[in-house]
Amino acid sequence: MHTTFSSGMSVSDKKSEPSTLPTTNATPTTHQLQISDLNKIMSSMASTQPTRASVDLAAGITTDILSSLLESEEARERLIRHLPTDGLMPPETDDLEQSLRSPQYRQALSKFSMAFNSGQLGPLISQFNLGEEAVTAANNSDLKAFIKALEKKIKDERMDTD
């Protein structure tokens, strides 16, 4: 099979026709690109790119996990501080539970997961002063290393306050 495009480039699945390049600008030439060449290029691209399983936190952080987290008074107090207030009444545990079970929270987790899996969150993570290890993990889309870096940061902060 042989296909010629309007640009003058043609693709052939024949293995006997070599690729030719133009020798001068004055004469049009036909470039032969074989299917086997495309297959080689694609396979070399796939083998050079590291593959890492992407993780959707919305799928992993279930309501059961959130319920067990909310059993800890310390965890509730730390999380409640991050809820928005209406200026009249401070947020309560019910507000926290409602927020963590909302579709908006699940959507935010999924969006964060997509951004984290892209490997482009490093600059943003660096703005939160979470440490170089967390930034490196975010740049590499390494969720396990990112969580370890966060745990280390929390442990270090607790040791500083004790």
PDB file of N, CA, C and O in Angstrom, residues 4 9 20 26 28 31 37 48 57 64 72 75 78-79 84 93 98 101 110 131 137 156:
ATOM      1  N   THR A   4       0.128   8.987  -0.864  1.00  0.00           N
ATOM      2  CA  THR A   4       0.842  10.247  -1.028  1.00  0.00           C
ATOM      3  C   THR A   4      -0.036  11.373  -0.536  1.00  0.00           C
ATOM      4  O   THR A   4      -1.215  11.451  -0.882  1.00  0.00           O
ATOM      5  N   MET A   9       4.705  14.182   0.842  1.00  0.00           N
ATOM      6  CA  MET A   9       5.187  13.080   1.667  1.00  0.00           C
ATOM      7  C   MET A   9       4.300  11.873   1.410  1.00  0.00           C
ATOM      8  O   MET A   9       3.086  11.993   1.260  1.00  0.00           O
ATOM      9  N   THR A  20      14.129   8.933   1.131  1.00  0.00           N
ATOM     10  CA  THR A  20      14.955   9.843   0.353  1.00  0.00           C
ATOM     11  C   THR A  20      14.732  11.251   0.845  1.00  0.00           C
ATOM     12  O   THR A  20      13.636  11.614   1.241  1.00  0.00           O
ATOM     13  N   ALA A  26      14.945  23.126  -5.609  1.00  0.00           N
ATOM     14  CA  ALA A  26      14.263  23.364  -6.874  1.00  0.00           C
ATOM     15  C   ALA A  26      13.431  22.185  -7.327  1.00  0.00           C
ATOM     16  O   ALA A  26      12.437  22.359  -8.017  1.00  0.00           O
ATOM     17  N   PRO A  28      10.990  18.940  -6.509  1.00  0.00           N
ATOM     18  CA  PRO A  28      10.225  18.272  -5.470  1.00  0.00           C
ATOM     19  C   PRO A  28      10.617  16.803  -5.397  1.00  0.00           C
ATOM     20  O   PRO A  28      10.886  16.172  -6.404  1.00  0.00           O
ATOM     21  N   HIS A  31       9.177  11.787  -0.006  1.00  0.00           N
ATOM     22  CA  HIS A  31       9.757  11.185   1.191  1.00  0.00           C
ATOM     23  C   HIS A  31       9.013   9.889   1.460  1.00  0.00           C
ATOM     24  O   HIS A  31       7.791   9.889   1.557  1.00  0.00           O
ATOM     25  N   ASP A  37       9.050   1.921  10.087  1.00  0.00           N
ATOM     26  CA  ASP A  37       9.751   3.049  10.697  1.00  0.00           C
ATOM     27  C   ASP A  37       8.898   3.687  11.791  1.00  0.00           C
ATOM     28  O   ASP A  37       9.399   4.027  12.869  1.00  0.00           O
ATOM     29  N   THR A  48      11.169   4.639  26.511  1.00  0.00           N
ATOM     30  CA  THR A  48      12.009   5.614  27.187  1.00  0.00           C
ATOM     31  C   THR A  48      11.254   6.426  28.223  1.00  0.00           C
ATOM     32  O   THR A  48      11.863   7.085  29.049  1.00  0.00           O
ATOM     33  N   LEU A  57      -7.319  10.232  44.198  1.00  0.00           N
ATOM     34  CA  LEU A  57      -7.547  10.275  45.642  1.00  0.00           C
ATOM     35  C   LEU A  57      -9.022  10.166  45.994  1.00  0.00           C
ATOM     36  O   LEU A  57      -9.367   9.650  47.055  1.00  0.00           O
ATOM     37  N   ASP A  64     -15.624   5.750  54.665  1.00  0.00           N
ATOM     38  CA  ASP A  64     -15.192   4.970  55.835  1.00  0.00           C
ATOM     39  C   ASP A  64     -13.873   5.508  56.385  1.00  0.00           C
ATOM     40  O   ASP A  64     -13.696   5.646  57.598  1.00  0.00           O
ATOM     41  N   SER A  72     -10.996  11.210  65.671  1.00  0.00           N
ATOM     42  CA  SER A  72      -9.941  11.861  66.449  1.00  0.00           C
ATOM     43  C   SER A  72     -10.295  13.336  66.642  1.00  0.00           C
ATOM     44  O   SER A  72     -10.448  14.087  65.679  1.00  0.00           O
ATOM     45  N   ALA A  75      -7.674  15.641  65.081  1.00  0.00           N
ATOM     46  CA  ALA A  75      -7.819  15.764  63.626  1.00  0.00           C
ATOM     47  C   ALA A  75      -8.980  16.684  63.269  1.00  0.00           C
ATOM     48  O   ALA A  75      -8.860  17.528  62.378  1.00  0.00           O
ATOM     49  N   ARG A  78      -7.972  20.305  63.865  1.00  0.00           N
ATOM     50  CA  ARG A  78      -7.024  20.789  62.843  1.00  0.00           C
ATOM     51  C   ARG A  78      -7.723  21.036  61.523  1.00  0.00           C
ATOM     52  O   ARG A  78      -7.386  22.000  60.814  1.00  0.00           O
ATOM     53  N   LEU A  79      -8.686  20.207  61.174  1.00  0.00           N
ATOM     54  CA  LEU A  79      -9.393  20.372  59.903  1.00  0.00           C
ATOM     55  C   LEU A  79     -10.416  21.499  59.944  1.00  0.00           C
ATOM     56  O   LEU A  79     -10.569  22.241  58.970  1.00  0.00           O
ATOM     57  N   PRO A  84     -14.207  27.507  55.736  1.00  0.00           N
ATOM     58  CA  PRO A  84     -14.594  28.925  55.661  1.00  0.00           C
ATOM     59  C   PRO A  84     -15.649  29.237  56.722  1.00  0.00           C
ATOM     60  O   PRO A  84     -16.411  28.362  57.141  1.00  0.00           O
ATOM     61  N   THR A  93     -18.180  20.480  63.898  1.00  0.00           N
ATOM     62  CA  THR A  93     -17.894  19.143  63.393  1.00  0.00           C
ATOM     63  C   THR A  93     -18.882  18.738  62.309  1.00  0.00           C
ATOM     64  O   THR A  93     -18.495  18.126  61.308  1.00  0.00           O
ATOM     65  N   GLN A  98     -20.028  17.373  56.690  1.00  0.00           N
ATOM     66  CA  GLN A  98     -20.808  17.696  55.497  1.00  0.00           C
ATOM     67  C   GLN A  98     -19.879  18.080  54.336  1.00  0.00           C
ATOM     68  O   GLN A  98     -20.089  17.649  53.200  1.00  0.00           O
ATOM     69  N   ARG A 101     -18.021  15.026  52.836  1.00  0.00           N
ATOM     70  CA  ARG A 101     -18.891  14.086  52.131  1.00  0.00           C
ATOM     71  C   ARG A 101     -19.512  14.714  50.876  1.00  0.00           C
ATOM     72  O   ARG A 101     -20.223  14.048  50.136  1.00  0.00           O
ATOM     73  N   SER A 110     -10.324  14.782  42.998  1.00  0.00           N
ATOM     74  CA  SER A 110     -10.019  14.269  41.654  1.00  0.00           C
ATOM     75  C   SER A 110      -9.184  15.260  40.857  1.00  0.00           C
ATOM     76  O   SER A 110      -8.230  14.880  40.178  1.00  0.00           O
ATOM     77  N   GLY A 131       8.715  21.721  52.197  1.00  0.00           N
ATOM     78  CA  GLY A 131      10.023  21.096  52.128  1.00  0.00           C
ATOM     79  C   GLY A 131      10.383  20.652  50.723  1.00  0.00           C
ATOM     80  O   GLY A 131       9.517  20.427  49.879  1.00  0.00           O
ATOM     81  N   ALA A 137       8.921  15.212  45.133  1.00  0.00           N
ATOM     82  CA  ALA A 137       7.914  14.157  44.956  1.00  0.00           C
ATOM     83  C   ALA A 137       6.778  14.640  44.055  1.00  0.00           C
ATOM     84  O   ALA A 137       6.301  13.890  43.195  1.00  0.00           O
ATOM     85  N   ASP A 156       8.537  16.907  62.192  1.00  0.00           N
ATOM     86  CA  ASP A 156       9.535  17.930  62.511  1.00  0.00           C
ATOM     87  C   ASP A 156       8.900  19.133  63.205  1.00  0.00           C
ATOM     88  O   ASP A 156       9.460  19.679  64.152  1.00  0.00           O
TER      89      ASP A 156
END
